[in-house]
Amino acid sequence: MSSSNNFNCWRHLYYATVLLLLAAASWTSEAFIIVAPAATTKKNMMRSSSLRPTTANKITSFPLFATPDNTNDDKSNNQSTTTKKKLTHADITWKLRPPENTSKLARLKTKFGANALRLYSKLKGKTLPPVLCPKGGRAMLEAYYREPGGLLKRRRMIGRFGFTTSRGPSNTEIDTTIRQVYNINPPPLSATIAAIIYMYVEPPYRHRDVGSLALTVISAIQSVQAVDFTVLVAAGDERLVEWYEKNGYVRAPLLQEVMGSAGGEFGVTMIAPVGVREGFFEECDLKWW
């Protein structure tokens, strides 16, 4: 009799836990952007990984007005080239976080929601996307690295990067830029756009490819969100602009006013197609929420 009561007690506890998880998953899923598979797997000319600027139609450059601010990359300072080895995704743990100025309570809710969705999906045998972004349109990516010399050393944050996670609409200037730079003609206002807001790498870790690696992670995250192109304003000297060009971005002067940098007041507007290679999320240690 006692064993039967114990069994019923555990069974009721199990069902109560499942119901709680279902309720939590249902409530917290409203806080995340879950893009339909059809949107993330669409194959069109704008999502092609082979997109490259055409030489004949490449937008010409224009004078750059350097603006000192907190927008930094691992090529944006005047330090001499370090002899330390370049880092790879195998060296870095990436953490996707809520944007700056998010309250502690909101962060806890988001973290609880993410864990509830993971557990719910595991119990239901469902597969979540490789990464989920919170509703609200922005996120912050943090890079963590452990120096060689033993597992007892803690990973330290060596960079942080702000970007948008929602699919913004196109406009006439963006459509014209896409036609001129990539020699394609998308349907009017059909391209989806996201942006990189800032990039910062701690000075001791610059010149070690942290910024380049971050660009690939951001592109992968935005690709899951079914974004077509990323835009940014490179605020710095000409070397920073050239660094972005080496990482797949091209100058987009038609977007200067659209991006709030008319006449190059805050830097050079640039654009790049979004994409992610097969197997990327298996080799990249990306933790979300």
CSV table of C-alpha atoms in Angstrom, one decimal:
chain,number,residue,atom,x,y,z
A,1,MET,CA,0.0,0.0,0.0
A,2,SER,CA,2.8,2.3,0.9
A,3,SER,CA,4.7,1.6,-2.3
A,4,SER,CA,1.5,2.3,-4.3
A,5,ASN,CA,1.1,5.6,-2.6
A,6,ASN,CA,4.7,6.5,-3.3
A,7,PHE,CA,4.2,5.6,-6.9
A,8,ASN,CA,1.1,7.8,-7.2
A,9,CYS,CA,2.9,10.6,-5.4
A,10,TRP,CA,5.9,10.5,-7.8
A,11,ARG,CA,3.5,10.2,-10.8
A,12,HIS,CA,1.6,13.3,-9.7
A,13,LEU,CA,4.8,15.1,-9.2
A,14,TYR,CA,6.0,14.2,-12.6
A,15,TYR,CA,2.8,15.4,-14.3
A,16,ALA,CA,2.9,18.6,-12.2
A,17,THR,CA,6.5,19.2,-13.4
A,18,VAL,CA,5.5,18.6,-17.0
A,19,LEU,CA,2.6,20.9,-16.8
A,20,LEU,CA,4.8,23.6,-15.2
A,21,LEU,CA,7.3,23.2,-18.0
A,22,LEU,CA,4.6,23.4,-20.6
A,23,ALA,CA,3.3,26.6,-19.1
A,24,ALA,CA,6.7,28.0,-18.7
A,25,ALA,CA,7.7,27.2,-22.3
A,26,SER,CA,4.4,28.6,-23.6
A,27,TRP,CA,4.9,31.8,-21.6
A,28,THR,CA,8.6,32.2,-22.3
A,29,SER,CA,8.4,31.3,-26.0
A,30,GLU,CA,6.6,34.6,-26.5
A,31,ALA,CA,9.9,36.4,-25.5
A,32,PHE,CA,11.9,34.8,-28.4
A,33,ILE,CA,11.9,35.2,-32.1
A,34,ILE,CA,11.2,31.8,-33.6
A,35,VAL,CA,11.5,32.1,-37.4
A,36,ALA,CA,9.6,29.6,-39.6
A,37,PRO,CA,11.8,27.0,-41.2
A,38,ALA,CA,10.6,28.1,-44.6
A,39,ALA,CA,12.1,31.6,-44.0
A,40,THR,CA,15.5,30.4,-42.8
A,41,THR,CA,15.9,27.9,-45.6
A,42,LYS,CA,14.7,30.0,-48.5
A,43,LYS,CA,17.1,29.8,-51.4
A,44,ASN,CA,17.3,32.9,-53.5
A,45,MET,CA,20.0,35.0,-55.1
A,46,MET,CA,20.3,37.3,-52.1
A,47,ARG,CA,21.1,34.5,-49.7
A,48,SER,CA,23.8,32.9,-51.9
A,49,SER,CA,27.2,32.3,-50.2
A,50,SER,CA,28.8,33.1,-53.5
A,51,LEU,CA,27.7,36.7,-53.6
A,52,ARG,CA,30.6,38.9,-54.3
A,53,PRO,CA,30.8,42.6,-55.4
A,54,THR,CA,31.1,43.0,-59.1
A,55,THR,CA,34.3,44.8,-60.2
A,56,ALA,CA,32.4,46.9,-62.8
A,57,ASN,CA,29.6,48.0,-60.5
A,58,LYS,CA,31.5,48.3,-57.2
A,59,ILE,CA,30.7,51.5,-55.5
A,60,THR,CA,33.5,54.0,-55.5
A,61,SER,CA,35.0,55.2,-52.2
A,62,PHE,CA,34.8,58.7,-50.8
A,63,PRO,CA,36.6,60.8,-48.2
A,64,LEU,CA,36.4,59.4,-44.6
A,65,PHE,CA,35.9,61.5,-41.6
A,66,ALA,CA,37.3,59.7,-38.6
A,67,THR,CA,35.2,60.0,-35.5
A,68,PRO,CA,36.6,58.9,-32.1
A,69,ASP,CA,34.0,56.9,-30.1
A,70,ASN,CA,33.6,53.5,-28.5
A,71,THR,CA,33.3,51.6,-31.7
A,72,ASN,CA,36.4,49.5,-31.9
A,73,ASP,CA,37.5,46.4,-33.7
A,74,ASP,CA,40.7,44.3,-33.5
A,75,LYS,CA,42.2,46.4,-36.3
A,76,SER,CA,41.1,49.9,-35.1
A,77,ASN,CA,44.0,50.9,-32.8
A,78,ASN,CA,47.5,52.0,-33.3
A,79,GLN,CA,49.2,49.1,-31.5
A,80,SER,CA,52.0,47.3,-33.3
A,81,THR,CA,51.2,43.8,-34.6
A,82,THR,CA,51.5,41.3,-31.8
A,83,THR,CA,53.4,38.0,-32.2
A,84,LYS,CA,50.7,36.1,-30.2
A,85,LYS,CA,48.9,33.4,-32.2
A,86,LYS,CA,45.7,34.1,-34.0
A,87,LEU,CA,42.6,32.7,-32.2
A,88,THR,CA,40.0,30.4,-33.8
A,89,HIS,CA,36.5,29.4,-32.8
A,90,ALA,CA,38.1,26.4,-30.9
A,91,ASP,CA,39.6,29.0,-28.5
A,92,ILE,CA,36.6,31.1,-27.8
A,93,THR,CA,33.3,30.6,-26.1
A,94,TRP,CA,30.6,32.9,-27.4
A,95,LYS,CA,27.7,34.0,-25.3
A,96,LEU,CA,24.6,35.6,-26.7
A,97,ARG,CA,23.2,38.1,-24.1
A,98,PRO,CA,20.4,40.6,-23.8
A,99,PRO,CA,21.5,44.1,-24.9
A,100,GLU,CA,23.1,46.6,-22.5
A,101,ASN,CA,20.9,48.3,-19.9
A,102,THR,CA,18.7,45.2,-19.6
A,103,SER,CA,17.5,44.9,-16.0
A,104,LYS,CA,18.6,41.9,-13.9
A,105,LEU,CA,15.1,40.7,-13.6
A,106,ALA,CA,14.6,40.7,-17.4
A,107,ARG,CA,17.9,38.8,-17.8
A,108,LEU,CA,16.8,36.2,-15.3
A,109,LYS,CA,13.4,35.8,-17.1
A,110,THR,CA,15.2,35.4,-20.4
A,111,LYS,CA,17.6,32.8,-19.0
A,112,PHE,CA,14.8,30.9,-17.3
A,113,GLY,CA,12.8,31.0,-20.5
A,114,ALA,CA,15.7,29.6,-22.6
A,115,ASN,CA,16.3,26.7,-20.2
A,116,ALA,CA,12.6,25.9,-20.1
A,117,LEU,CA,12.4,25.8,-23.9
A,118,ARG,CA,15.5,23.5,-24.0
A,119,LEU,CA,14.0,21.1,-21.4
A,120,TYR,CA,10.6,21.2,-23.0
A,121,SER,CA,12.0,20.4,-26.4
A,122,LYS,CA,14.1,17.6,-25.0
A,123,LEU,CA,11.0,16.0,-23.3
A,124,LYS,CA,9.0,16.4,-26.5
A,125,GLY,CA,11.8,15.2,-28.8
A,126,LYS,CA,11.7,18.4,-30.7
A,127,THR,CA,14.7,20.2,-32.2
A,128,LEU,CA,15.2,23.9,-31.4
A,129,PRO,CA,17.0,26.2,-33.9
A,130,PRO,CA,20.8,26.4,-33.2
A,131,VAL,CA,20.2,29.8,-31.6
A,132,LEU,CA,17.2,31.8,-30.4
A,133,CYS,CA,17.1,35.6,-30.2
A,134,PRO,CA,14.9,37.6,-27.8
A,135,LYS,CA,12.1,39.8,-29.1
A,136,GLY,CA,13.0,43.4,-28.9
A,137,GLY,CA,15.4,43.7,-31.8
A,138,ARG,CA,18.8,43.8,-30.2
A,139,ALA,CA,21.4,41.5,-28.6
A,140,MET,CA,24.9,41.5,-27.4
A,141,LEU,CA,27.6,38.9,-28.2
A,142,GLU,CA,30.4,38.3,-25.7
A,143,ALA,CA,33.7,36.6,-26.4
A,144,TYR,CA,35.4,34.6,-23.6
A,145,TYR,CA,38.9,33.2,-23.8
A,146,ARG,CA,41.0,31.2,-21.3
A,147,GLU,CA,44.8,31.9,-21.5
A,148,PRO,CA,47.0,28.8,-21.8
A,149,GLY,CA,48.4,27.5,-18.6
A,150,GLY,CA,45.9,25.3,-16.9
A,151,LEU,CA,42.2,24.6,-16.6
A,152,LEU,CA,42.1,26.4,-13.2
A,153,LYS,CA,42.3,29.8,-15.0
A,154,ARG,CA,38.9,31.3,-15.6
A,155,ARG,CA,37.7,32.4,-19.0
A,156,ARG,CA,37.7,36.2,-19.3
A,157,MET,CA,35.6,38.4,-21.5
A,158,ILE,CA,37.8,39.7,-24.3
A,159,GLY,CA,35.2,41.4,-26.6
A,160,ARG,CA,31.6,42.4,-26.9
A,161,PHE,CA,29.6,43.2,-30.0
A,162,GLY,CA,26.1,44.8,-30.3
A,163,PHE,CA,23.8,44.1,-33.2
A,164,THR,CA,20.2,43.8,-34.2
A,165,THR,CA,18.4,40.5,-34.4
A,166,SER,CA,15.1,41.4,-36.1
A,167,ARG,CA,14.5,41.6,-39.8
A,168,GLY,CA,14.2,45.2,-40.8
A,169,PRO,CA,12.6,46.3,-44.0
A,170,SER,CA,14.5,47.4,-47.1
A,171,ASN,CA,14.2,50.8,-48.8
A,172,THR,CA,14.9,52.4,-52.1
A,173,GLU,CA,18.6,53.2,-51.2
A,174,ILE,CA,19.3,49.7,-50.0
A,175,ASP,CA,17.7,48.1,-53.2
A,176,THR,CA,19.8,50.4,-55.4
A,177,THR,CA,22.9,49.6,-53.4
A,178,ILE,CA,22.3,45.8,-53.8
A,179,ARG,CA,21.8,46.2,-57.6
A,180,GLN,CA,25.0,48.3,-58.0
A,181,VAL,CA,27.2,46.3,-55.7
A,182,TYR,CA,26.1,42.7,-56.3
A,183,ASN,CA,24.6,43.1,-59.8
A,184,ILE,CA,21.3,41.5,-58.8
A,185,ASN,CA,17.8,42.9,-59.0
A,186,PRO,CA,15.6,41.8,-56.0
A,187,PRO,CA,11.9,42.5,-56.0
A,188,PRO,CA,11.3,46.0,-54.6
A,189,LEU,CA,11.7,46.3,-50.8
A,190,SER,CA,12.0,42.5,-50.5
A,191,ALA,CA,15.5,42.3,-48.9
A,192,THR,CA,15.6,41.9,-45.1
A,193,ILE,CA,18.2,44.0,-43.3
A,194,ALA,CA,20.0,43.9,-39.9
A,195,ALA,CA,22.8,46.0,-38.5
A,196,ILE,CA,25.9,45.8,-36.4
A,197,ILE,CA,25.8,48.6,-33.8
A,198,TYR,CA,29.3,48.4,-32.3
A,199,MET,CA,32.3,46.1,-32.0
A,200,TYR,CA,34.8,46.2,-29.2
A,201,VAL,CA,37.8,44.0,-28.5
A,202,GLU,CA,40.0,44.4,-25.4
A,203,PRO,CA,43.4,45.9,-26.4
A,204,PRO,CA,45.6,42.9,-25.4
A,205,TYR,CA,43.6,40.7,-27.8
A,206,ARG,CA,43.5,42.9,-30.9
A,207,HIS,CA,45.2,41.7,-34.0
A,208,ARG,CA,44.3,38.1,-33.1
A,209,ASP,CA,41.2,37.7,-35.4
A,210,VAL,CA,38.7,38.1,-32.6
A,211,GLY,CA,36.8,40.7,-34.6
A,212,SER,CA,36.8,38.6,-37.8
A,213,LEU,CA,35.5,35.6,-35.8
A,214,ALA,CA,32.8,37.7,-34.3
A,215,LEU,CA,31.6,38.9,-37.7
A,216,THR,CA,31.1,35.2,-38.7
A,217,VAL,CA,29.1,34.5,-35.6
A,218,ILE,CA,26.9,37.5,-36.0
A,219,SER,CA,26.3,36.6,-39.6
A,220,ALA,CA,25.4,33.1,-38.6
A,221,ILE,CA,22.9,34.3,-36.0
A,222,GLN,CA,21.3,36.8,-38.3
A,223,SER,CA,21.1,34.1,-41.0
A,224,VAL,CA,19.0,32.0,-38.6
A,225,GLN,CA,16.8,35.0,-38.3
A,226,ALA,CA,16.3,34.9,-42.2
A,227,VAL,CA,18.2,38.2,-42.7
A,228,ASP,CA,19.6,38.9,-46.1
A,229,PHE,CA,22.1,41.7,-45.6
A,230,THR,CA,23.9,43.4,-42.7
A,231,VAL,CA,24.8,47.1,-42.6
A,232,LEU,CA,27.1,49.1,-40.3
A,233,VAL,CA,28.9,52.4,-39.9
A,234,ALA,CA,32.7,52.0,-39.7
A,235,ALA,CA,33.7,54.8,-37.4
A,236,GLY,CA,37.4,55.2,-37.5
A,237,ASP,CA,40.3,55.7,-39.9
A,238,GLU,CA,40.7,54.3,-43.4
A,239,ARG,CA,42.4,51.1,-42.0
A,240,LEU,CA,39.3,50.1,-40.2
A,241,VAL,CA,37.3,50.5,-43.4
A,242,GLU,CA,39.8,48.4,-45.3
A,243,TRP,CA,39.6,45.8,-42.5
A,244,TYR,CA,35.9,45.5,-43.0
A,245,GLU,CA,36.4,45.2,-46.7
A,246,LYS,CA,38.8,42.3,-46.1
A,247,ASN,CA,36.0,40.7,-44.2
A,248,GLY,CA,33.4,40.9,-47.0
A,249,TYR,CA,31.9,44.4,-46.5
A,250,VAL,CA,31.8,47.0,-49.2
A,251,ARG,CA,31.2,50.7,-49.0
A,252,ALA,CA,27.7,51.9,-49.5
A,253,PRO,CA,27.6,55.7,-49.9
A,254,LEU,CA,23.9,55.7,-50.8
A,255,LEU,CA,23.2,54.6,-47.2
A,256,GLN,CA,25.1,57.4,-45.5
A,257,GLU,CA,22.0,59.5,-44.8
A,258,VAL,CA,19.8,56.4,-44.1
A,259,MET,CA,22.3,55.3,-41.4
A,260,GLY,CA,22.5,58.7,-39.8
A,261,SER,CA,25.9,59.5,-41.1
A,262,ALA,CA,25.3,62.0,-43.8
A,263,GLY,CA,28.5,63.2,-45.4
A,264,GLY,CA,30.5,60.7,-43.5
A,265,GLU,CA,29.9,62.5,-40.2
A,266,PHE,CA,30.1,59.4,-38.1
A,267,GLY,CA,32.0,57.1,-40.5
A,268,VAL,CA,31.6,55.0,-43.6
A,269,THR,CA,28.4,53.0,-44.3
A,270,MET,CA,29.1,49.5,-45.4
A,271,ILE,CA,27.0,46.4,-46.4
A,272,ALA,CA,27.6,42.7,-46.6
A,273,PRO,CA,25.4,39.6,-47.4
A,274,VAL,CA,24.5,37.3,-44.5
A,275,GLY,CA,25.3,33.7,-44.5
A,276,VAL,CA,26.4,30.6,-42.6
A,277,ARG,CA,28.3,27.6,-43.8
A,278,GLU,CA,27.1,24.1,-43.1
A,279,GLY,CA,28.3,22.7,-39.8
A,280,PHE,CA,29.2,26.1,-38.4
A,281,PHE,CA,27.2,25.7,-35.2
A,282,GLU,CA,28.8,22.3,-34.5
A,283,GLU,CA,32.3,23.8,-34.5
A,284,CYS,CA,31.4,27.1,-32.8
A,285,ASP,CA,30.8,27.1,-29.1
A,286,LEU,CA,27.8,29.4,-28.9
A,287,LYS,CA,25.8,29.6,-25.8
A,288,TRP,CA,22.5,31.6,-25.9
A,289,TRP,CA,21.0,33.0,-22.7
